PDB file of C-alpha atoms in Angstrom:
ATOM      1  CA  ASP B 890       0.000   0.000   0.000  1.00 67.00           C
ATOM      2  CA  VAL B 891       1.118   3.509  -0.738  1.00 65.00           C
ATOM      3  CA  LYS B 892       1.835   5.469   2.360  1.00 90.00           C
ATOM      4  CA  VAL B 893       1.909   9.258   2.394  1.00 95.00           C
ATOM      5  CA  THR B 894       2.683  10.857   5.711  1.00 95.00           C
ATOM      6  CA  GLN B 895       2.622  14.479   6.795  1.00 96.00           C
ATOM      7  CA  SER B 896       4.725  15.740   9.642  1.00 90.00           C
ATOM      8  CA  SER B 897       1.917  17.132  11.786  1.00 91.00           C
ATOM      9  CA  ARG B 898      -1.841  16.672  12.018  1.00 93.00           C
ATOM     10  CA  TYR B 899      -2.349  19.985  13.787  1.00 95.00           C
ATOM     11  CA  LEU B 900      -0.088  23.008  13.884  1.00 96.00           C
ATOM     12  CA  VAL B 901      -0.485  26.433  15.476  1.00 97.00           C
ATOM     13  CA  LYS B 902       1.851  29.241  14.467  1.00 97.00           C
ATOM     14  CA  ARG B 903       2.041  32.995  14.886  1.00 97.00           C
ATOM     15  CA  THR B 904       1.858  35.634  12.176  1.00 98.00           C
ATOM     16  CA  GLY B 905       5.255  36.213  10.612  1.00 97.00           C
ATOM     17  CA  GLU B 906       6.731  32.846  11.551  1.00 97.00           C
ATOM     18  CA  LYS B 907       8.401  30.673   8.936  1.00 97.00           C
ATOM     19  CA  VAL B 908       6.500  27.399   8.702  1.00 97.00           C
ATOM     20  CA  PHE B 909       7.604  24.078   7.228  1.00 97.00           C
ATOM     21  CA  LEU B 910       5.130  21.373   6.295  1.00 97.00           C
ATOM     22  CA  GLU B 911       6.711  18.053   5.402  1.00 97.00           C
ATOM     23  CA  CYS B 912       5.345  15.267   3.238  1.00 97.00           C
ATOM     24  CA  VAL B 913       7.022  11.887   2.867  1.00 97.00           C
ATOM     25  CA  GLN B 914       5.996   8.997   0.590  1.00 96.00           C
ATOM     26  CA  ASP B 915       7.317   5.453   0.455  1.00 94.00           C
ATOM     27  CA  MET B 916       6.260   4.345  -3.029  1.00 87.00           C
ATOM     28  CA  ASP B 917       8.859   5.976  -5.265  1.00 89.00           C
ATOM     29  CA  HIS B 918       6.287   8.190  -7.007  1.00 89.00           C
ATOM     30  CA  GLU B 919       7.745  10.897  -9.204  1.00 90.00           C
ATOM     31  CA  ASN B 920       4.943  13.442  -8.834  1.00 91.00           C
ATOM     32  CA  MET B 921       4.052  15.194  -5.607  1.00 94.00           C
ATOM     33  CA  PHE B 922       1.493  17.907  -4.936  1.00 95.00           C
ATOM     34  CA  TRP B 923       0.531  20.372  -2.238  1.00 97.00           C
ATOM     35  CA  TYR B 924      -3.078  21.521  -1.930  1.00 96.00           C
ATOM     36  CA  ARG B 925      -4.932  23.660   0.512  1.00 97.00           C
ATOM     37  CA  GLN B 926      -8.553  22.993   1.343  1.00 95.00           C
ATOM     38  CA  ASP B 927     -10.967  25.664   2.529  1.00 93.00           C
ATOM     39  CA  PRO B 928     -14.742  25.489   3.097  1.00 88.00           C
ATOM     40  CA  GLY B 929     -16.661  26.362  -0.039  1.00 84.00           C
ATOM     41  CA  LEU B 930     -13.520  26.408  -2.183  1.00 87.00           C
ATOM     42  CA  GLY B 931     -12.618  22.739  -2.415  1.00 88.00           C
ATOM     43  CA  LEU B 932      -8.984  21.792  -2.976  1.00 93.00           C
ATOM     44  CA  ARG B 933      -6.699  24.268  -4.664  1.00 94.00           C
ATOM     45  CA  LEU B 934      -3.271  23.386  -5.979  1.00 94.00           C
ATOM     46  CA  ILE B 935      -0.392  25.381  -4.496  1.00 96.00           C
ATOM     47  CA  TYR B 936       2.703  23.758  -6.010  1.00 96.00           C
ATOM     48  CA  PHE B 937       3.687  20.471  -7.570  1.00 93.00           C
ATOM     49  CA  SER B 938       6.848  18.648  -8.487  1.00 94.00           C
ATOM     50  CA  TYR B 939       7.530  16.157 -11.304  1.00 90.00           C
ATOM     51  CA  ASP B 940      10.919  15.076 -10.045  1.00 90.00           C
ATOM     52  CA  VAL B 941      13.698  15.844  -7.630  1.00 92.00           C
ATOM     53  CA  LYS B 942      14.638  19.520  -7.650  1.00 89.00           C
ATOM     54  CA  MET B 943      11.808  20.278 -10.077  1.00 90.00           C
ATOM     55  CA  LYS B 944       8.856  22.402  -9.060  1.00 93.00           C
ATOM     56  CA  GLU B 945       6.014  24.183 -10.764  1.00 92.00           C
ATOM     57  CA  LYS B 946       3.499  26.697  -9.542  1.00 93.00           C
ATOM     58  CA  GLY B 947      -0.090  25.657  -9.131  1.00 92.00           C
ATOM     59  CA  ASP B 948      -3.106  27.908  -8.980  1.00 90.00           C
ATOM     60  CA  ILE B 949      -2.329  29.759  -5.738  1.00 95.00           C
ATOM     61  CA  PRO B 950       1.455  29.830  -5.152  1.00 96.00           C
ATOM     62  CA  GLU B 951       1.635  33.312  -3.625  1.00 96.00           C
ATOM     63  CA  GLY B 952       3.082  33.288  -0.122  1.00 96.00           C
ATOM     64  CA  TYR B 953       4.421  29.739  -0.469  1.00 98.00           C
ATOM     65  CA  SER B 954       7.564  28.011  -1.682  1.00 97.00           C
ATOM     66  CA  VAL B 955       8.530  24.357  -1.927  1.00 97.00           C
ATOM     67  CA  SER B 956      11.570  22.146  -1.764  1.00 97.00           C
ATOM     68  CA  ARG B 957      12.184  18.704  -3.237  1.00 96.00           C
ATOM     69  CA  GLU B 958      15.741  17.629  -2.468  1.00 94.00           C
ATOM     70  CA  LYS B 959      14.921  13.914  -2.287  1.00 95.00           C
ATOM     71  CA  LYS B 960      12.381  11.956  -4.266  1.00 94.00           C
ATOM     72  CA  GLU B 961      10.423  10.839  -1.223  1.00 96.00           C
ATOM     73  CA  ARG B 962      10.111  14.227   0.461  1.00 97.00           C
ATOM     74  CA  PHE B 963       8.253  17.355  -0.623  1.00 97.00           C
ATOM     75  CA  SER B 964       8.228  20.331   1.711  1.00 97.00           C
ATOM     76  CA  LEU B 965       5.879  23.296   1.688  1.00 98.00           C
ATOM     77  CA  ILE B 966       7.258  26.488   3.173  1.00 98.00           C
ATOM     78  CA  LEU B 967       5.336  29.503   4.350  1.00 97.00           C
ATOM     79  CA  GLU B 968       7.999  32.192   4.366  1.00 94.00           C
ATOM     80  CA  SER B 969       6.064  34.533   6.659  1.00 97.00           C
ATOM     81  CA  ALA B 970       2.810  33.013   7.860  1.00 97.00           C
ATOM     82  CA  SER B 971      -0.320  35.125   7.713  1.00 97.00           C
ATOM     83  CA  THR B 972      -3.782  34.554   9.142  1.00 97.00           C
ATOM     84  CA  ASN B 973      -5.234  33.979   5.666  1.00 97.00           C
ATOM     85  CA  GLN B 974      -3.017  30.914   5.393  1.00 98.00           C
ATOM     86  CA  THR B 975      -5.010  29.197   8.126  1.00 98.00           C
ATOM     87  CA  SER B 976      -6.237  26.114   6.301  1.00 97.00           C
ATOM     88  CA  MET B 977      -6.066  22.361   5.843  1.00 96.00           C
ATOM     89  CA  TYR B 978      -2.994  21.394   3.816  1.00 97.00           C
ATOM     90  CA  LEU B 979      -2.983  18.147   1.874  1.00 97.00           C
ATOM     91  CA  CYS B 980      -0.073  16.436   0.190  1.00 97.00           C
ATOM     92  CA  ALA B 981      -0.586  13.944  -2.637  1.00 95.00           C
ATOM     93  CA  THR B 982       1.544  11.717  -4.859  1.00 93.00           C
ATOM     94  CA  LEU B 983       1.152  10.238  -8.323  1.00 89.00           C
ATOM     95  CA  PRO B 984       3.327   7.741 -10.212  1.00 83.00           C
ATOM     96  CA  ARG B 985       4.668   8.749 -13.584  1.00 78.00           C
ATOM     97  CA  GLU B 986       3.003   5.923 -15.523  1.00 69.00           C
ATOM     98  CA  GLU B 987       0.147   7.499 -17.432  1.00 59.00           C
ATOM     99  CA  ALA B 988      -2.131   4.492 -17.083  1.00 56.00           C
ATOM    100  CA  TYR B 989      -2.371   5.100 -13.386  1.00 59.00           C
ATOM    101  CA  ASN B 990      -3.883   8.467 -12.687  1.00 74.00           C
ATOM    102  CA  GLU B 991      -5.176   8.353  -9.161  1.00 85.00           C
ATOM    103  CA  GLN B 992      -3.517  10.552  -6.608  1.00 90.00           C
ATOM    104  CA  PHE B 993      -2.667   9.250  -3.155  1.00 92.00           C
ATOM    105  CA  PHE B 994      -3.241  11.655  -0.298  1.00 95.00           C
ATOM    106  CA  GLY B 995      -1.707  12.128   3.101  1.00 96.00           C
ATOM    107  CA  PRO B 996      -3.901  12.651   6.186  1.00 95.00           C
ATOM    108  CA  GLY B 997      -3.579  16.437   6.069  1.00 96.00           C
ATOM    109  CA  THR B 998      -2.180  19.130   8.334  1.00 96.00           C
ATOM    110  CA  ARG B 999      -4.596  21.601   9.860  1.00 96.00           C
ATOM    111  CA  LEU B1000      -2.649  24.831  10.248  1.00 97.00           C
ATOM    112  CA  THR B1001      -3.858  27.724  12.361  1.00 98.00           C
ATOM    113  CA  VAL B1002      -2.027  31.046  12.129  1.00 98.00           C
ATOM    114  CA  LEU B1003      -2.756  33.401  15.017  1.00 96.00           C
TER     115      LEU B1003
ATOM    116  CA  SER S 121     -14.138  29.667 -13.214  1.00 32.00           C
ATOM    117  CA  GLN S 122     -14.431  26.440 -11.244  1.00 40.00           C
ATOM    118  CA  GLN S 123     -13.695  23.241 -13.150  1.00 55.00           C
ATOM    119  CA  GLY S 124     -15.629  20.503 -11.446  1.00 66.00           C
ATOM    120  CA  GLU S 125     -18.662  21.640  -9.507  1.00 77.00           C
ATOM    121  CA  GLU S 126     -20.680  19.201  -7.480  1.00 81.00           C
ATOM    122  CA  ASP S 127     -24.303  19.354  -6.578  1.00 82.00           C
ATOM    123  CA  PRO S 128     -25.956  19.117  -4.240  1.00 86.00           C
ATOM    124  CA  GLN S 129     -23.615  20.731  -1.727  1.00 88.00           C
ATOM    125  CA  ALA S 130     -25.164  18.603   0.998  1.00 92.00           C
ATOM    126  CA  LEU S 131     -27.293  15.469   0.948  1.00 94.00           C
ATOM    127  CA  SER S 132     -28.920  13.680   3.861  1.00 95.00           C
ATOM    128  CA  ILE S 133     -30.510  10.250   3.400  1.00 95.00           C
ATOM    129  CA  GLN S 134     -31.525   7.187   5.390  1.00 97.00           C
ATOM    130  CA  GLU S 135     -29.477   4.034   5.500  1.00 97.00           C
ATOM    131  CA  GLY S 136     -30.406   1.712   2.660  1.00 97.00           C
ATOM    132  CA  GLU S 137     -31.371   4.509   0.269  1.00 97.00           C
ATOM    133  CA  ASN S 138     -29.388   5.400  -2.824  1.00 97.00           C
ATOM    134  CA  ALA S 139     -27.342   8.587  -2.987  1.00 96.00           C
ATOM    135  CA  THR S 140     -26.699  10.453  -6.216  1.00 96.00           C
ATOM    136  CA  MET S 141     -24.185  13.247  -6.589  1.00 95.00           C
ATOM    137  CA  ASN S 142     -23.531  15.236  -9.729  1.00 95.00           C
ATOM    138  CA  CYS S 143     -20.495  16.990 -11.106  1.00 94.00           C
ATOM    139  CA  SER S 144     -20.276  19.483 -13.951  1.00 94.00           C
ATOM    140  CA  TYR S 145     -17.155  20.779 -15.620  1.00 92.00           C
ATOM    141  CA  LYS S 146     -16.329  23.350 -18.254  1.00 89.00           C
ATOM    142  CA  THR S 147     -13.461  22.196 -20.464  1.00 87.00           C
ATOM    143  CA  SER S 148     -12.658  18.962 -22.255  1.00 88.00           C
ATOM    144  CA  ILE S 149     -11.107  16.278 -20.060  1.00 88.00           C
ATOM    145  CA  ASN S 150      -8.941  13.209 -20.282  1.00 87.00           C
ATOM    146  CA  ASN S 151     -10.612  11.542 -17.328  1.00 89.00           C
ATOM    147  CA  LEU S 152     -12.799  12.307 -14.329  1.00 93.00           C
ATOM    148  CA  GLN S 153     -12.229  10.897 -10.871  1.00 94.00           C
ATOM    149  CA  TRP S 154     -14.243  10.699  -7.683  1.00 95.00           C
ATOM    150  CA  TYR S 155     -12.683  10.902  -4.239  1.00 96.00           C
ATOM    151  CA  ARG S 156     -14.030  10.505  -0.757  1.00 97.00           C
ATOM    152  CA  GLN S 157     -12.931  12.362   2.366  1.00 96.00           C
ATOM    153  CA  ASN S 158     -13.859  11.417   5.887  1.00 93.00           C
ATOM    154  CA  SER S 159     -14.072  14.333   8.284  1.00 89.00           C
ATOM    155  CA  GLY S 160     -10.676  15.929   8.872  1.00 83.00           C
ATOM    156  CA  ARG S 161      -8.785  13.319   6.865  1.00 88.00           C
ATOM    157  CA  GLY S 162      -7.078  13.012   3.491  1.00 90.00           C
ATOM    158  CA  LEU S 163      -8.855  12.058   0.288  1.00 94.00           C
ATOM    159  CA  VAL S 164      -9.220   8.484  -0.913  1.00 95.00           C
ATOM    160  CA  HIS S 165      -9.631   7.633  -4.583  1.00 94.00           C
ATOM    161  CA  LEU S 166     -12.892   5.838  -5.402  1.00 96.00           C
ATOM    162  CA  ILE S 167     -13.170   5.481  -9.141  1.00 95.00           C
ATOM    163  CA  LEU S 168     -11.863   6.871 -12.427  1.00 93.00           C
ATOM    164  CA  ILE S 169     -13.773   7.117 -15.684  1.00 94.00           C
ATOM    165  CA  ARG S 170     -12.030   7.965 -18.933  1.00 91.00           C
ATOM    166  CA  SER S 171     -13.428  10.378 -21.490  1.00 92.00           C
ATOM    167  CA  ASN S 172     -14.255   7.542 -23.901  1.00 94.00           C
ATOM    168  CA  GLU S 173     -16.252   5.645 -21.266  1.00 96.00           C
ATOM    169  CA  ARG S 174     -19.892   6.252 -20.433  1.00 97.00           C
ATOM    170  CA  GLU S 175     -20.428   4.173 -17.330  1.00 97.00           C
ATOM    171  CA  LYS S 176     -18.323   2.353 -14.784  1.00 97.00           C
ATOM    172  CA  HIS S 177     -19.085   0.223 -11.740  1.00 96.00           C
ATOM    173  CA  SER S 178     -17.125  -0.611  -8.629  1.00 95.00           C
ATOM    174  CA  GLY S 179     -18.955  -2.479  -5.878  1.00 96.00           C
ATOM    175  CA  ARG S 180     -21.846  -0.252  -4.760  1.00 97.00           C
ATOM    176  CA  LEU S 181     -20.561   2.658  -6.839  1.00 97.00           C
ATOM    177  CA  ARG S 182     -21.778   3.554 -10.288  1.00 98.00           C
ATOM    178  CA  VAL S 183     -20.315   6.461 -12.219  1.00 98.00           C
ATOM    179  CA  THR S 184     -21.634   7.886 -15.464  1.00 97.00           C
ATOM    180  CA  LEU S 185     -20.016  10.396 -17.760  1.00 97.00           C
ATOM    181  CA  ASP S 186     -21.711  12.510 -20.401  1.00 96.00           C
ATOM    182  CA  THR S 187     -19.049  14.433 -22.275  1.00 95.00           C
ATOM    183  CA  SER S 188     -21.619  16.217 -24.442  1.00 95.00           C
ATOM    184  CA  LYS S 189     -23.147  17.740 -21.319  1.00 95.00           C
ATOM    185  CA  LYS S 190     -19.824  17.928 -19.498  1.00 94.00           C
ATOM    186  CA  SER S 191     -21.279  16.189 -16.496  1.00 95.00           C
ATOM    187  CA  SER S 192     -20.817  13.105 -14.353  1.00 96.00           C
ATOM    188  CA  SER S 193     -22.807  11.447 -11.626  1.00 96.00           C
ATOM    189  CA  LEU S 194     -21.828   9.195  -8.754  1.00 97.00           C
ATOM    190  CA  LEU S 195     -24.431   6.779  -7.449  1.00 97.00           C
ATOM    191  CA  ILE S 196     -23.942   4.952  -4.165  1.00 97.00           C
ATOM    192  CA  THR S 197     -26.460   2.156  -3.794  1.00 97.00           C
ATOM    193  CA  ALA S 198     -27.780   0.730  -0.534  1.00 97.00           C
ATOM    194  CA  SER S 199     -26.018   3.392   1.488  1.00 97.00           C
ATOM    195  CA  ARG S 200     -24.587   2.739   4.926  1.00 97.00           C
ATOM    196  CA  ALA S 201     -23.850   5.038   7.847  1.00 96.00           C
ATOM    197  CA  ALA S 202     -20.155   4.464   7.102  1.00 96.00           C
ATOM    198  CA  ASP S 203     -20.633   6.169   3.702  1.00 97.00           C
ATOM    199  CA  THR S 204     -21.023   9.483   5.528  1.00 97.00           C
ATOM    200  CA  ALA S 205     -18.254  11.659   4.090  1.00 97.00           C
ATOM    201  CA  SER S 206     -17.523  14.411   1.590  1.00 95.00           C
ATOM    202  CA  TYR S 207     -17.308  13.379  -2.046  1.00 96.00           C
ATOM    203  CA  PHE S 208     -15.271  15.277  -4.617  1.00 94.00           C
ATOM    204  CA  CYS S 209     -15.028  15.035  -8.348  1.00 94.00           C
ATOM    205  CA  ALA S 210     -11.736  15.896 -10.008  1.00 93.00           C
ATOM    206  CA  THR S 211     -10.962  16.423 -13.664  1.00 91.00           C
ATOM    207  CA  ASP S 212      -7.717  15.615 -15.402  1.00 84.00           C
ATOM    208  CA  ARG S 213      -7.378  17.671 -18.534  1.00 72.00           C
ATOM    209  CA  THR S 214      -4.061  16.196 -19.619  1.00 67.00           C
ATOM    210  CA  SER S 215      -2.895  12.663 -19.057  1.00 54.00           C
ATOM    211  CA  GLY S 216      -0.929  12.050 -15.883  1.00 51.00           C
ATOM    212  CA  SER S 217      -1.182  15.668 -14.861  1.00 63.00           C
ATOM    213  CA  ARG S 218      -2.610  17.887 -12.217  1.00 80.00           C
ATOM    214  CA  LEU S 219      -6.217  17.498 -11.147  1.00 88.00           C
ATOM    215  CA  THR S 220      -8.812  20.199 -10.651  1.00 89.00           C
ATOM    216  CA  PHE S 221     -11.188  19.493  -7.786  1.00 91.00           C
ATOM    217  CA  GLY S 222     -14.727  20.604  -7.210  1.00 90.00           C
ATOM    218  CA  GLU S 223     -16.079  21.911  -3.925  1.00 90.00           C
ATOM    219  CA  GLY S 224     -17.537  18.593  -2.835  1.00 91.00           C
ATOM    220  CA  THR S 225     -20.844  17.137  -1.693  1.00 93.00           C
ATOM    221  CA  GLN S 226     -21.295  16.404   2.003  1.00 94.00           C
ATOM    222  CA  LEU S 227     -23.234  13.147   2.303  1.00 96.00           C
ATOM    223  CA  THR S 228     -24.844  12.180   5.596  1.00 97.00           C
ATOM    224  CA  VAL S 229     -26.348   8.710   5.909  1.00 97.00           C
ATOM    225  CA  ASN S 230     -28.578   8.418   8.942  1.00 96.00           C
ATOM    226  CA  PRO S 231     -28.796   5.005  10.619  1.00 92.00           C
TER     227      PRO S 231
END
C-alpha cells in the first residue's frame, strides 16, 4: 500500500513565523502535490513537483515556496505566515506511468495562524 | 471559473437509500475521478472514468459520464452510515497531470 505521511496533524503558528510542512511517501512516485482545502472552495493546488529539484506553480502559489531535495520528500514552506493561510494542507503523490492516474493523499495538516 | 462543480452541496438520506451526486465541468477532459474524504482526513480515490467511457461500476458505486453535457454522476447504492463523508469530483485535462477538484458534496447517511 502507498503510504503518504505528513509531519503534523495539527499546527499552530504565529503571524510572521516561517512554517515548514513536510510530506514523505514510500512508493517511489515521481509526482508530488501540495493543496490547501478551505470550506466552499474545495482543494486548490499550491505547487507540484515532477521530479527531484523540479517544481512548478499551481493555482495559488503566492506566499508559499517548496523544496524537493529527495524523491520521497516534498516540503511546503510559508515564508512569513499570515492569518489567511489558516487552512487544511494536503499532500498527494502520483506515479509517472500514465495508465495510473489516481492521486494518493496524506492525512492532512490543519494549520492555524494566530 | 471552477472546473468541477458538485451538486448538491449537501445530501442527507436514510441508510439503505441510494445517494446520487452530480459533477459538472467546463473544459474537455482526459478523465474524471471521484474521491471521498472522511471528516478531517485526506482524500481516498474511489473510481476513475475515462473520457471515452460512459459508465463504470465498482462495488456499490456507479459512475456515469456525459461528455456532451460535461457532467458526471456518482451513485452509491444501498447506502450505509459508514458512507457518511464528503465526495469530490476531479478532472484531469491532460494525461498524468494535475487534477482540478470541485467543492464537494457532504453526504450524511442516517442510521
